[in-house]
PDB file of C-alpha atoms in Angstrom:
ATOM      1  CA  UNK Z   1      -2.834 -17.192   5.650  1.00  0.00           C
ATOM      2  CA  UNK Z   2      -2.210 -13.702   7.079  1.00  0.00           C
ATOM      3  CA  UNK Z   3       0.753 -11.830   5.726  1.00  0.00           C
ATOM      4  CA  UNK Z   4       3.429 -10.037   7.733  1.00  0.00           C
ATOM      5  CA  UNK Z   5       1.395  -6.848   8.096  1.00  0.00           C
ATOM      6  CA  UNK Z   6      -2.015  -8.183   9.093  1.00  0.00           C
ATOM      7  CA  UNK Z   7      -1.563  -7.761  12.849  1.00  0.00           C
ATOM      8  CA  UNK Z   8      -0.011  -4.313  12.598  1.00  0.00           C
ATOM      9  CA  UNK Z   9      -2.538  -3.122  10.006  1.00  0.00           C
ATOM     10  CA  UNK Z  10      -5.382  -4.154  12.280  1.00  0.00           C
ATOM     11  CA  UNK Z  11      -3.711  -2.515  15.279  1.00  0.00           C
ATOM     12  CA  UNK Z  12      -3.328   0.739  13.349  1.00  0.00           C
ATOM     13  CA  UNK Z  13      -6.873   0.480  11.983  1.00  0.00           C
ATOM     14  CA  UNK Z  14      -8.373   0.134  15.459  1.00  0.00           C
ATOM     15  CA  UNK Z  15      -6.887   3.464  16.455  1.00  0.00           C
ATOM     16  CA  UNK Z  16      -8.022   5.226  13.296  1.00  0.00           C
ATOM     17  CA  UNK Z  17     -11.268   7.101  12.680  1.00  0.00           C
ATOM     18  CA  UNK Z  18     -13.890   5.613  10.391  1.00  0.00           C
ATOM     19  CA  UNK Z  19     -15.860   7.324   7.681  1.00  0.00           C
ATOM     20  CA  UNK Z  20     -15.800   5.539   4.331  1.00  0.00           C
ATOM     21  CA  UNK Z  21     -18.954   3.760   3.286  1.00  0.00           C
ATOM     22  CA  UNK Z  22     -17.643   0.866   1.239  1.00  0.00           C
ATOM     23  CA  UNK Z  23     -17.579  -2.869   0.921  1.00  0.00           C
ATOM     24  CA  UNK Z  24     -14.328  -2.971   2.883  1.00  0.00           C
ATOM     25  CA  UNK Z  25     -13.313  -2.406   6.495  1.00  0.00           C
ATOM     26  CA  UNK Z  26     -10.110  -0.723   7.647  1.00  0.00           C
ATOM     27  CA  UNK Z  27      -7.212  -3.109   7.179  1.00  0.00           C
ATOM     28  CA  UNK Z  28      -8.972  -5.325   4.591  1.00  0.00           C
ATOM     29  CA  UNK Z  29      -6.760  -6.726   1.824  1.00  0.00           C
ATOM     30  CA  UNK Z  30      -7.737  -7.903  -1.639  1.00  0.00           C
ATOM     31  CA  UNK Z  31      -7.065 -11.511  -2.580  1.00  0.00           C
ATOM     32  CA  UNK Z  32      -4.890 -11.864  -5.669  1.00  0.00           C
ATOM     33  CA  UNK Z  33      -6.560 -13.835  -8.415  1.00  0.00           C
ATOM     34  CA  UNK Z  34      -5.257 -15.600 -11.462  1.00  0.00           C
ATOM     35  CA  UNK Z  35      -4.315 -13.202 -14.200  1.00  0.00           C
ATOM     36  CA  UNK Z  36      -6.941 -12.126 -16.633  1.00  0.00           C
ATOM     37  CA  UNK Z  37      -5.938 -12.101 -20.283  1.00  0.00           C
ATOM     38  CA  UNK Z  38      -2.878  -9.938 -19.924  1.00  0.00           C
ATOM     39  CA  UNK Z  39       0.858 -10.031 -20.531  1.00  0.00           C
ATOM     40  CA  UNK Z  40       1.485  -8.711 -17.016  1.00  0.00           C
ATOM     41  CA  UNK Z  41       2.411 -11.123 -14.229  1.00  0.00           C
ATOM     42  CA  UNK Z  42      -0.021 -10.991 -11.293  1.00  0.00           C
ATOM     43  CA  UNK Z  43       1.904 -10.362  -8.057  1.00  0.00           C
ATOM     44  CA  UNK Z  44       1.028  -9.892  -4.403  1.00  0.00           C
ATOM     45  CA  UNK Z  45       2.199  -7.228  -1.992  1.00  0.00           C
ATOM     46  CA  UNK Z  46       4.516  -9.734  -0.330  1.00  0.00           C
ATOM     47  CA  UNK Z  47       6.385  -9.997  -3.645  1.00  0.00           C
ATOM     48  CA  UNK Z  48       7.460  -6.363  -3.157  1.00  0.00           C
ATOM     49  CA  UNK Z  49       9.250  -7.195   0.114  1.00  0.00           C
ATOM     50  CA  UNK Z  50      12.903  -8.218   0.249  1.00  0.00           C
ATOM     51  CA  UNK Z  51      13.012 -11.711   1.750  1.00  0.00           C
ATOM     52  CA  UNK Z  52      15.362 -10.717   4.590  1.00  0.00           C
ATOM     53  CA  UNK Z  53      13.493  -7.541   5.658  1.00  0.00           C
ATOM     54  CA  UNK Z  54      11.546  -7.652   8.923  1.00  0.00           C
ATOM     55  CA  UNK Z  55       8.845  -4.956   9.113  1.00  0.00           C
ATOM     56  CA  UNK Z  56       8.362  -5.596  12.827  1.00  0.00           C
ATOM     57  CA  UNK Z  57      12.027  -5.149  13.800  1.00  0.00           C
ATOM     58  CA  UNK Z  58      11.213  -1.796  15.432  1.00  0.00           C
ATOM     59  CA  UNK Z  59       8.924  -3.570  17.912  1.00  0.00           C
ATOM     60  CA  UNK Z  60      11.437  -6.194  19.061  1.00  0.00           C
ATOM     61  CA  UNK Z  61      11.339  -6.443  22.856  1.00  0.00           C
ATOM     62  CA  UNK Z  62       8.239  -4.271  23.195  1.00  0.00           C
ATOM     63  CA  UNK Z  63       4.864  -5.705  24.225  1.00  0.00           C
ATOM     64  CA  UNK Z  64       2.537  -3.274  22.441  1.00  0.00           C
ATOM     65  CA  UNK Z  65      -0.508  -4.840  24.091  1.00  0.00           C
ATOM     66  CA  UNK Z  66       0.597  -3.310  27.408  1.00  0.00           C
ATOM     67  CA  UNK Z  67       0.896   0.228  26.080  1.00  0.00           C
ATOM     68  CA  UNK Z  68      -1.840   2.799  26.582  1.00  0.00           C
ATOM     69  CA  UNK Z  69      -2.619   6.025  24.741  1.00  0.00           C
ATOM     70  CA  UNK Z  70      -0.251   8.774  25.794  1.00  0.00           C
ATOM     71  CA  UNK Z  71       2.430   6.322  26.984  1.00  0.00           C
ATOM     72  CA  UNK Z  72       5.775   7.872  25.965  1.00  0.00           C
ATOM     73  CA  UNK Z  73       7.039   4.381  25.050  1.00  0.00           C
ATOM     74  CA  UNK Z  74       4.182   4.057  22.527  1.00  0.00           C
ATOM     75  CA  UNK Z  75       5.007   7.434  20.994  1.00  0.00           C
ATOM     76  CA  UNK Z  76       8.689   6.499  20.822  1.00  0.00           C
ATOM     77  CA  UNK Z  77       7.908   3.094  19.267  1.00  0.00           C
ATOM     78  CA  UNK Z  78       5.653   4.641  16.620  1.00  0.00           C
ATOM     79  CA  UNK Z  79       8.306   7.242  15.790  1.00  0.00           C
ATOM     80  CA  UNK Z  80      10.969   4.517  15.404  1.00  0.00           C
ATOM     81  CA  UNK Z  81       8.556   2.496  13.303  1.00  0.00           C
ATOM     82  CA  UNK Z  82       7.799   5.450  10.999  1.00  0.00           C
ATOM     83  CA  UNK Z  83      11.514   6.139  10.446  1.00  0.00           C
ATOM     84  CA  UNK Z  84      12.193   2.455   9.697  1.00  0.00           C
ATOM     85  CA  UNK Z  85       9.165   2.086   7.431  1.00  0.00           C
ATOM     86  CA  UNK Z  86       9.960   5.256   5.474  1.00  0.00           C
ATOM     87  CA  UNK Z  87      13.371   3.698   4.752  1.00  0.00           C
ATOM     88  CA  UNK Z  88      11.930   0.239   3.955  1.00  0.00           C
ATOM     89  CA  UNK Z  89      13.997  -1.342   1.184  1.00  0.00           C
ATOM     90  CA  UNK Z  90      12.537  -2.335  -2.164  1.00  0.00           C
ATOM     91  CA  UNK Z  91      12.891  -5.815  -3.632  1.00  0.00           C
ATOM     92  CA  UNK Z  92      15.530  -5.403  -6.361  1.00  0.00           C
ATOM     93  CA  UNK Z  93      14.159  -8.463  -8.184  1.00  0.00           C
ATOM     94  CA  UNK Z  94      10.962  -6.509  -8.950  1.00  0.00           C
ATOM     95  CA  UNK Z  95      12.706  -3.588 -10.666  1.00  0.00           C
ATOM     96  CA  UNK Z  96      11.484  -2.985 -14.237  1.00  0.00           C
ATOM     97  CA  UNK Z  97       9.077  -5.938 -14.178  1.00  0.00           C
ATOM     98  CA  UNK Z  98       5.708  -5.806 -15.960  1.00  0.00           C
ATOM     99  CA  UNK Z  99       3.209  -6.563 -13.189  1.00  0.00           C
ATOM    100  CA  UNK Z 100      -0.485  -6.619 -12.357  1.00  0.00           C
ATOM    101  CA  UNK Z 101      -1.368  -5.936  -8.710  1.00  0.00           C
ATOM    102  CA  UNK Z 102      -4.575  -5.349  -6.762  1.00  0.00           C
ATOM    103  CA  UNK Z 103      -4.827  -2.591  -4.178  1.00  0.00           C
ATOM    104  CA  UNK Z 104      -6.631   0.510  -2.995  1.00  0.00           C
ATOM    105  CA  UNK Z 105      -6.047   3.906  -4.512  1.00  0.00           C
ATOM    106  CA  UNK Z 106      -5.205   7.097  -2.667  1.00  0.00           C
ATOM    107  CA  UNK Z 107      -5.668  10.050  -5.071  1.00  0.00           C
ATOM    108  CA  UNK Z 108      -2.889  12.606  -5.462  1.00  0.00           C
ATOM    109  CA  UNK Z 109      -3.910  14.490  -8.614  1.00  0.00           C
ATOM    110  CA  UNK Z 110      -7.139  14.823 -10.561  1.00  0.00           C
ATOM    111  CA  UNK Z 111      -7.567  16.361 -13.979  1.00  0.00           C
ATOM    112  CA  UNK Z 112     -10.852  16.846 -15.838  1.00  0.00           C
ATOM    113  CA  UNK Z 113     -12.599  14.259 -13.613  1.00  0.00           C
ATOM    114  CA  UNK Z 114      -9.862  11.756 -14.419  1.00  0.00           C
ATOM    115  CA  UNK Z 115      -7.346  10.373 -11.937  1.00  0.00           C
ATOM    116  CA  UNK Z 116      -3.823  10.971 -13.192  1.00  0.00           C
ATOM    117  CA  UNK Z 117      -1.676  10.285 -10.134  1.00  0.00           C
ATOM    118  CA  UNK Z 118      -2.253   8.170  -7.035  1.00  0.00           C
ATOM    119  CA  UNK Z 119      -0.716   5.909  -4.456  1.00  0.00           C
ATOM    120  CA  UNK Z 120      -1.618   2.232  -4.580  1.00  0.00           C
ATOM    121  CA  UNK Z 121      -1.712   0.673  -1.112  1.00  0.00           C
ATOM    122  CA  UNK Z 122      -2.272  -2.906   0.084  1.00  0.00           C
ATOM    123  CA  UNK Z 123      -5.113  -2.462   2.560  1.00  0.00           C
ATOM    124  CA  UNK Z 124      -8.246  -0.374   2.881  1.00  0.00           C
ATOM    125  CA  UNK Z 125      -7.784   2.887   4.788  1.00  0.00           C
ATOM    126  CA  UNK Z 126      -3.998   3.084   4.440  1.00  0.00           C
ATOM    127  CA  UNK Z 127      -2.666   6.668   4.251  1.00  0.00           C
ATOM    128  CA  UNK Z 128      -6.145   8.110   4.837  1.00  0.00           C
ATOM    129  CA  UNK Z 129      -7.500   6.517   8.012  1.00  0.00           C
ATOM    130  CA  UNK Z 130      -4.318   4.856   9.246  1.00  0.00           C
ATOM    131  CA  UNK Z 131      -0.657   5.804   9.056  1.00  0.00           C
ATOM    132  CA  UNK Z 132       1.012   4.890   5.772  1.00  0.00           C
ATOM    133  CA  UNK Z 133       2.344   1.357   5.378  1.00  0.00           C
ATOM    134  CA  UNK Z 134       6.082   0.809   4.843  1.00  0.00           C
ATOM    135  CA  UNK Z 135       7.469   2.541   1.760  1.00  0.00           C
ATOM    136  CA  UNK Z 136       7.966  -0.853   0.084  1.00  0.00           C
ATOM    137  CA  UNK Z 137       4.208  -1.408   0.375  1.00  0.00           C
ATOM    138  CA  UNK Z 138       3.257   1.778  -1.491  1.00  0.00           C
ATOM    139  CA  UNK Z 139       3.413   2.278  -5.255  1.00  0.00           C
ATOM    140  CA  UNK Z 140       3.368   5.806  -6.690  1.00  0.00           C
ATOM    141  CA  UNK Z 141       1.294   5.446  -9.865  1.00  0.00           C
ATOM    142  CA  UNK Z 142       1.050   7.737 -12.873  1.00  0.00           C
ATOM    143  CA  UNK Z 143      -1.913   6.532 -14.923  1.00  0.00           C
ATOM    144  CA  UNK Z 144      -1.499   6.830 -18.694  1.00  0.00           C
ATOM    145  CA  UNK Z 145      -4.236   7.143 -19.778  1.00  0.00           C
ATOM    146  CA  UNK Z 146      -5.822   8.667 -16.668  1.00  0.00           C
ATOM    147  CA  UNK Z 147      -8.358   6.474 -14.853  1.00  0.00           C
ATOM    148  CA  UNK Z 148     -12.004   7.504 -15.163  1.00  0.00           C
ATOM    149  CA  UNK Z 149     -14.756   7.182 -12.579  1.00  0.00           C
ATOM    150  CA  UNK Z 150     -12.456   6.339  -9.668  1.00  0.00           C
ATOM    151  CA  UNK Z 151     -12.489   7.741  -6.161  1.00  0.00           C
ATOM    152  CA  UNK Z 152     -10.485   7.456  -2.939  1.00  0.00           C
ATOM    153  CA  UNK Z 153     -10.095   3.923  -1.609  1.00  0.00           C
ATOM    154  CA  UNK Z 154     -11.566   2.230  -4.668  1.00  0.00           C
ATOM    155  CA  UNK Z 155     -10.304  -1.325  -5.076  1.00  0.00           C
ATOM    156  CA  UNK Z 156      -8.449  -1.603  -8.387  1.00  0.00           C
ATOM    157  CA  UNK Z 157      -6.147  -3.690 -10.533  1.00  0.00           C
ATOM    158  CA  UNK Z 158      -3.147  -1.782 -11.879  1.00  0.00           C
ATOM    159  CA  UNK Z 159      -0.967  -2.977 -14.749  1.00  0.00           C
ATOM    160  CA  UNK Z 160       2.360  -1.481 -15.727  1.00  0.00           C
ATOM    161  CA  UNK Z 161       6.112  -1.721 -15.354  1.00  0.00           C
ATOM    162  CA  UNK Z 162       7.180  -1.262 -11.745  1.00  0.00           C
ATOM    163  CA  UNK Z 163      10.434   0.514 -10.928  1.00  0.00           C
ATOM    164  CA  UNK Z 164      12.328   1.192  -7.763  1.00  0.00           C
ATOM    165  CA  UNK Z 165      12.222   4.896  -7.015  1.00  0.00           C
ATOM    166  CA  UNK Z 166      11.418   6.932  -3.925  1.00  0.00           C
ATOM    167  CA  UNK Z 167       8.563   9.408  -3.943  1.00  0.00           C
ATOM    168  CA  UNK Z 168       7.547  11.606  -1.020  1.00  0.00           C
ATOM    169  CA  UNK Z 169       3.941  12.770  -1.034  1.00  0.00           C
ATOM    170  CA  UNK Z 170       1.636  14.302   1.554  1.00  0.00           C
ATOM    171  CA  UNK Z 171      -0.001  10.880   1.918  1.00  0.00           C
ATOM    172  CA  UNK Z 172       3.104   8.722   2.340  1.00  0.00           C
ATOM    173  CA  UNK Z 173       6.516   7.709   1.056  1.00  0.00           C
ATOM    174  CA  UNK Z 174       6.787   5.038  -1.633  1.00  0.00           C
ATOM    175  CA  UNK Z 175       9.737   2.859  -2.653  1.00  0.00           C
ATOM    176  CA  UNK Z 176       8.183   2.035  -6.016  1.00  0.00           C
ATOM    177  CA  UNK Z 177       6.735   3.917  -8.947  1.00  0.00           C
ATOM    178  CA  UNK Z 178       4.739   2.728 -11.903  1.00  0.00           C
ATOM    179  CA  UNK Z 179       3.666   4.197 -15.204  1.00  0.00           C
ATOM    180  CA  UNK Z 180       0.319   2.386 -15.319  1.00  0.00           C
ATOM    181  CA  UNK Z 181      -0.965   1.389 -18.715  1.00  0.00           C
ATOM    182  CA  UNK Z 182      -4.236   0.103 -17.288  1.00  0.00           C
ATOM    183  CA  UNK Z 183      -6.302   0.786 -14.155  1.00  0.00           C
ATOM    184  CA  UNK Z 184      -9.524  -1.202 -13.731  1.00  0.00           C
ATOM    185  CA  UNK Z 185     -11.985  -1.803 -10.934  1.00  0.00           C
ATOM    186  CA  UNK Z 186     -11.248  -4.851  -8.819  1.00  0.00           C
ATOM    187  CA  UNK Z 187     -13.931  -7.470  -9.219  1.00  0.00           C
ATOM    188  CA  UNK Z 188     -14.354 -10.410  -6.871  1.00  0.00           C
TER     189      UNK Z 188
END
């Protein structure tokens, strides 16, 4: 069943340039699987959303299928959407929970060929080939120990305690942060 962002993610992906050779297409999401042997609870990206928050509220009354490139209404709608999504609320019930979540990594800081800091995003291409998702769909991760052998848009599992906390980066704004104790490649 598609989640609340599938349509918008695909819409944004269609307008974005391509360029990554990978097993994923722009907008692809990773299915959550049963937890491996771990003490962390496996969660999905929908778990990070407050139940009463509507990510599409900025588009109410606007038929985006009738908008063309350069239409001032499209520019205005995207600007309103960006403002709303950058202020997207976090789910208070997730604060300080030990979780395991699958996503795609967007590097922020490398050190000695090890990835120390990155954004974890729910779909392939987010923040690089498409505009960033809502802030409550981005996790700012500090990997301790740093992840080895990873690169941009790799599919990964991340384990750690998630906290509510805003972070502004060049790649997007996040509502969550995590001190990751484990970063592993996502395996199907």
